[in-house]
GROMACS .gro file of C-alpha atoms in nm:
model
  234
    1MET     CA    1  -1.805   2.135   2.959
    2ALA     CA    2  -1.825   2.425   2.683
    3ASP     CA    3  -2.138   2.378   2.460
    4PHE     CA    4  -2.010   2.477   2.090
    5ARG     CA    5  -2.259   2.572   1.815
    6LEU     CA    6  -2.212   2.500   1.458
    7ALA     CA    7  -2.419   2.579   1.155
    8ALA     CA    8  -2.470   2.258   0.950
    9GLU     CA    9  -2.589   2.220   0.599
   10ALA     CA   10  -2.782   1.914   0.466
   11ARG     CA   11  -2.614   1.677   0.205
   12THR     CA   12  -2.804   1.529  -0.071
   13GLU     CA   13  -2.530   1.376  -0.269
   14PHE     CA   14  -2.316   1.107  -0.155
   15GLY     CA   15  -2.005   0.903  -0.266
   16LYS     CA   16  -1.623   0.975  -0.296
   17GLY     CA   17  -1.693   1.265  -0.536
   18SER     CA   18  -1.932   1.438  -0.355
   19ALA     CA   19  -1.724   1.423  -0.023
   20ARG     CA   20  -1.427   1.561  -0.205
   21ARG     CA   21  -1.642   1.863  -0.347
   22THR     CA   22  -1.777   1.916   0.000
   23ARG     CA   23  -1.414   1.934   0.141
   24ARG     CA   24  -1.293   2.148  -0.129
   25ALA     CA   25  -1.579   2.401  -0.029
   26GLY     CA   26  -1.424   2.419   0.315
   27ARG     CA   27  -1.671   2.182   0.472
   28ILE     CA   28  -1.661   1.839   0.633
   29PRO     CA   29  -1.902   1.546   0.547
   30ALA     CA   30  -2.077   1.426   0.856
   31VAL     CA   31  -2.367   1.201   0.984
   32LEU     CA   32  -2.606   1.264   1.283
   33TYR     CA   33  -2.748   0.967   1.462
   34GLY     CA   34  -2.891   0.825   1.780
   35HIS     CA   35  -3.205   0.796   2.003
   36GLY     CA   36  -3.380   0.604   1.730
   37GLN     CA   37  -3.401   0.882   1.472
   38ASP     CA   38  -3.308   0.843   1.105
   39VAL     CA   39  -2.949   0.909   1.005
   40VAL     CA   40  -2.919   1.266   0.899
   41HIS     CA   41  -2.631   1.355   0.632
   42LEU     CA   42  -2.486   1.700   0.677
   43SER     CA   43  -2.163   1.905   0.651
   44LEU     CA   44  -2.000   2.120   0.896
   45PRO     CA   45  -1.766   2.423   0.841
   46ALA     CA   46  -1.401   2.273   0.860
   47ARG     CA   47  -1.224   2.559   1.025
   48GLU     CA   48  -1.485   2.612   1.294
   49PHE     CA   49  -1.499   2.237   1.375
   50ALA     CA   50  -1.116   2.206   1.406
   51ALA     CA   51  -1.139   2.496   1.656
   52VAL     CA   52  -1.406   2.298   1.839
   53LEU     CA   53  -1.176   1.994   1.871
   54ARG     CA   54  -0.879   2.223   1.969
   55ASN     CA   55  -1.076   2.395   2.235
   56GLY     CA   56  -1.315   2.113   2.348
   57GLY     CA   57  -1.116   1.797   2.295
   58THR     CA   58  -1.236   1.472   2.148
   59ASN     CA   59  -1.571   1.458   2.349
   60ALA     CA   60  -1.658   1.812   2.240
   61LEU     CA   61  -2.053   1.875   2.297
   62ILE     CA   62  -2.195   2.046   2.008
   63THR     CA   63  -2.516   2.223   1.938
   64VAL     CA   64  -2.581   2.148   1.552
   65ILE     CA   65  -2.817   2.393   1.405
   66LEU     CA   66  -2.982   2.269   1.086
   67ASP     CA   67  -3.268   2.414   0.893
   68GLY     CA   68  -3.332   2.645   1.207
   69GLN     CA   69  -3.370   2.343   1.439
   70GLU     CA   70  -3.112   2.261   1.706
   71GLN     CA   71  -2.969   1.921   1.826
   72LEU     CA   72  -2.727   1.846   2.106
   73ALA     CA   73  -2.454   1.589   1.989
   74LEU     CA   74  -2.121   1.458   2.090
   75THR     CA   75  -1.803   1.404   1.835
   76LYS     CA   76  -1.825   1.018   1.849
   77SER     CA   77  -1.585   0.950   1.566
   78VAL     CA   78  -1.345   1.166   1.357
   79GLN     CA   79  -1.160   1.051   1.046
   80ARG     CA   80  -0.842   1.243   0.950
   81ASP     CA   81  -0.615   1.197   0.649
   82PRO     CA   82  -0.305   1.001   0.780
   83LEU     CA   83  -0.066   1.234   0.592
   84THR     CA   84  -0.240   1.575   0.582
   85ARG     CA   85  -0.427   1.536   0.900
   86VAL     CA   86  -0.729   1.703   0.731
   87HIS     CA   87  -1.050   1.612   0.883
   88GLU     CA   88  -1.242   1.376   0.626
   89HIS     CA   89  -1.542   1.281   0.811
   90VAL     CA   90  -1.735   1.299   1.140
   91ASP     CA   91  -1.984   1.098   1.315
   92LEU     CA   92  -2.234   1.279   1.568
   93LEU     CA   93  -2.404   1.108   1.847
   94VAL     CA   94  -2.741   1.276   1.931
   95VAL     CA   95  -2.769   1.319   2.330
   96ARG     CA   96  -3.001   1.486   2.565
   97ARG     CA   97  -2.925   1.709   2.865
   98GLY     CA   98  -2.898   1.488   3.176
   99GLU     CA   99  -2.830   1.174   2.984
  100ARG     CA  100  -2.533   0.963   3.095
  101VAL     CA  101  -2.295   0.851   2.829
  102THR     CA  102  -1.996   0.638   2.784
  103VAL     CA  103  -1.675   0.799   2.642
  104ASP     CA  104  -1.301   0.728   2.629
  105VAL     CA  105  -1.131   1.021   2.799
  106PRO     CA  106  -0.745   1.092   2.754
  107VAL     CA  107  -0.505   1.038   3.040
  108VAL     CA  108  -0.267   1.319   3.147
  109VAL     CA  109   0.021   1.294   3.384
  110VAL     CA  110   0.077   1.574   3.658
  111GLY     CA  111   0.355   1.617   3.904
  112GLU     CA  112   0.689   1.488   3.954
  113ALA     CA  113   0.760   1.124   4.062
  114ALA     CA  114   1.079   1.039   4.308
  115THR     CA  115   1.436   1.091   4.158
  116GLU     CA  116   1.586   0.825   3.947
  117THR     CA  117   1.240   0.697   3.824
  118LEU     CA  118   1.083   0.671   3.493
  119VAL     CA  119   0.710   0.732   3.442
  120SER     CA  120   0.531   0.541   3.159
  121VAL     CA  121   0.167   0.582   3.058
  122GLU     CA  122   0.027   0.234   3.004
  123LEU     CA  123  -0.315   0.371   2.892
  124ASN     CA  124  -0.355   0.665   2.678
  125THR     CA  125  -0.755   0.675   2.757
  126VAL     CA  126  -0.977   0.528   3.027
  127SER     CA  127  -1.342   0.469   2.982
  128VAL     CA  128  -1.582   0.704   3.165
  129GLU     CA  129  -1.936   0.726   3.232
  130ALA     CA  130  -2.056   1.087   3.269
  131ASP     CA  131  -2.336   1.323   3.220
  132ALA     CA  132  -2.346   1.435   2.846
  133THR     CA  133  -2.303   1.803   2.952
  134ALA     CA  134  -2.022   1.722   3.223
  135ILE     CA  135  -1.785   1.500   3.020
  136PRO     CA  136  -1.418   1.563   3.166
  137GLU     CA  137  -1.183   1.677   2.895
  138THR     CA  138  -0.876   1.476   3.066
  139VAL     CA  139  -0.833   1.253   3.346
  140GLU     CA  140  -0.540   1.378   3.543
  141VAL     CA  141  -0.312   1.118   3.715
  142ASP     CA  142  -0.077   1.275   3.990
  143VAL     CA  143   0.246   1.086   4.033
  144THR     CA  144   0.402   1.342   4.274
  145GLY     CA  145   0.661   1.166   4.493
  146ARG     CA  146   0.577   0.825   4.387
  147GLU     CA  147   0.866   0.566   4.405
  148ALA     CA  148   0.960   0.283   4.163
  149GLY     CA  149   0.705   0.019   4.176
  150ASN     CA  150   0.418   0.239   4.295
  151GLY     CA  151   0.205   0.292   3.974
  152VAL     CA  152  -0.142   0.415   3.939
  153THR     CA  153  -0.430   0.187   3.867
  154ALA     CA  154  -0.782   0.266   3.738
  155ALA     CA  155  -0.903   0.215   4.094
  156GLU     CA  156  -0.719   0.514   4.208
  157LEU     CA  157  -0.843   0.753   3.965
  158SER     CA  158  -1.091   1.035   4.096
  159LEU     CA  159  -1.315   1.232   3.869
  160ALA     CA  160  -1.537   1.523   3.962
  161GLY     CA  161  -1.905   1.601   3.855
  162GLY     CA  162  -2.037   1.251   3.918
  163ALA     CA  163  -1.827   1.102   3.643
  164THR     CA  164  -1.747   0.707   3.703
  165VAL     CA  165  -1.440   0.521   3.580
  166LEU     CA  166  -1.560   0.211   3.388
  167THR     CA  167  -1.195   0.083   3.293
  168ASP     CA  168  -1.099  -0.246   3.495
  169PRO     CA  169  -1.004  -0.123   3.844
  170GLU     CA  170  -0.693  -0.350   3.856
  171ALA     CA  171  -0.575  -0.216   3.519
  172LEU     CA  172  -0.227  -0.019   3.546
  173VAL     CA  173  -0.284   0.321   3.402
  174VAL     CA  174   0.052   0.488   3.478
  175ASN     CA  175   0.354   0.288   3.574
  176VAL     CA  176   0.648   0.434   3.785
  177MET     CA  177   0.980   0.226   3.721
  178ALA     CA  178   1.348   0.268   3.837
  179ALA     CA  179   1.533   0.457   3.568
  180PRO     CA  180   1.791   0.256   3.394
  181THR     CA  181   2.168   0.284   3.468
  182ALA     CA  182   2.421   0.358   3.205
  183GLU     CA  183   2.529   0.003   3.203
  184GLN     CA  184   2.177  -0.127   3.151
  185LEU     CA  185   2.141   0.119   2.865
  186ASP     CA  186   2.439   0.010   2.693
  187ALA     CA  187   2.354  -0.350   2.729
  188GLU     CA  188   2.024  -0.282   2.575
  189LEU     CA  189   2.184  -0.088   2.283
  190ALA     CA  190   2.430  -0.364   2.216
  191GLU     CA  191   2.146  -0.637   2.224
  192ALA     CA  192   1.941  -0.433   1.988
  193GLU     CA  193   2.260  -0.384   1.745
  194ALA     CA  194   2.321  -0.757   1.769
  195GLU     CA  195   1.961  -0.829   1.669
  196ALA     CA  196   1.982  -0.588   1.395
  197GLY     CA  197   2.300  -0.745   1.284
  198ILE     CA  198   2.527  -0.443   1.345
  199GLU     CA  199   2.865  -0.531   1.471
  200ARG     CA  200   3.047  -0.282   1.682
  201GLU     CA  201   3.395  -0.184   1.592
  202GLU     CA  202   3.651  -0.249   1.878
  203SER     CA  203   3.869   0.039   1.949
  204ALA     CA  204   4.244  -0.020   1.865
  205PRO     CA  205   4.470  -0.084   2.156
  206ALA     CA  206   4.690   0.182   2.267
  207GLU     CA  207   5.062   0.166   2.188
  208GLU     CA  208   5.293   0.037   2.460
  209GLY     CA  209   5.431   0.336   2.686
  210THR     CA  210   5.163   0.550   2.582
  211GLY     CA  211   4.839   0.607   2.773
  212GLU     CA  212   4.505   0.761   2.667
  213GLY     CA  213   4.555   1.126   2.605
  214ASP     CA  214   4.929   1.132   2.578
  215VAL     CA  215   5.078   1.297   2.296
  216VAL     CA  216   5.282   1.070   2.061
  217PRO     CA  217   5.608   1.262   1.948
  218GLU     CA  218   5.649   1.287   1.561
  219PRO     CA  219   5.941   1.090   1.437
  220GLN     CA  220   6.264   1.266   1.388
  221ASP     CA  221   6.396   1.334   1.050
  222GLN     CA  222   6.648   1.051   0.964
  223GLY     CA  223   6.929   1.244   0.805
  224SER     CA  224   7.304   1.257   0.814
  225GLY     CA  225   7.306   1.341   1.170
  226GLU     CA  226   7.433   1.689   1.096
  227SER     CA  227   7.239   1.969   1.259
  228ILE     CA  228   7.116   2.297   1.036
  229GLU     CA  229   7.389   2.502   1.223
  230SER     CA  230   7.697   2.269   1.132
  231THR     CA  231   7.555   2.245   0.766
  232GLU     CA  232   7.536   2.644   0.731
  233ASN     CA  233   7.891   2.629   0.873
  234SER     CA  234   8.048   2.388   0.639
   0.00000   0.00000   0.00000
């Protein structure tokens, strides 16, 4: 697991106005706590912190440098604006090398299940206990060749580096189901439309003597019955 380094600055002003000014300056308000020490209010460089999450994941290990002192920490919580996705606030948890911590790790599906099946991720994350410096970025679930009804439970997950899965062993992490038929999909669509009050328009019946795809001739001109040629000669 990569160890990222960020230069932090102490914060002495608080409140929404101060937080907005901090963000306008290209930094993110944050707090650092844990191991019985007092909460430290600080700010982190926004661009560098975004790169940490991009490359290290949600459980990135960070060496915070504040006033010349270094402190190892985990990203415990990150608040984002729901519209702009801008990082608004960060909680950092103080950790020590060799210490075991409990974190939620994202689930990633690999491999291809058997034909005519659908794979559904039932748990997006699983709870894991691991060394603070060896937290897995993801938990891979291999579904190669699995048939319908043969899902993957938490008990089947295997992690390297001494990490342990804490999620209920019987919890279904990934479900492998039979792919629905066209008829089943149409029935589900019809049911959803009925619940929404949408009425399907019935197709008009084909005219007698014509089938689907037949070309219906245009009606003849009902004139005097004389042809063009006979008219010209008259």
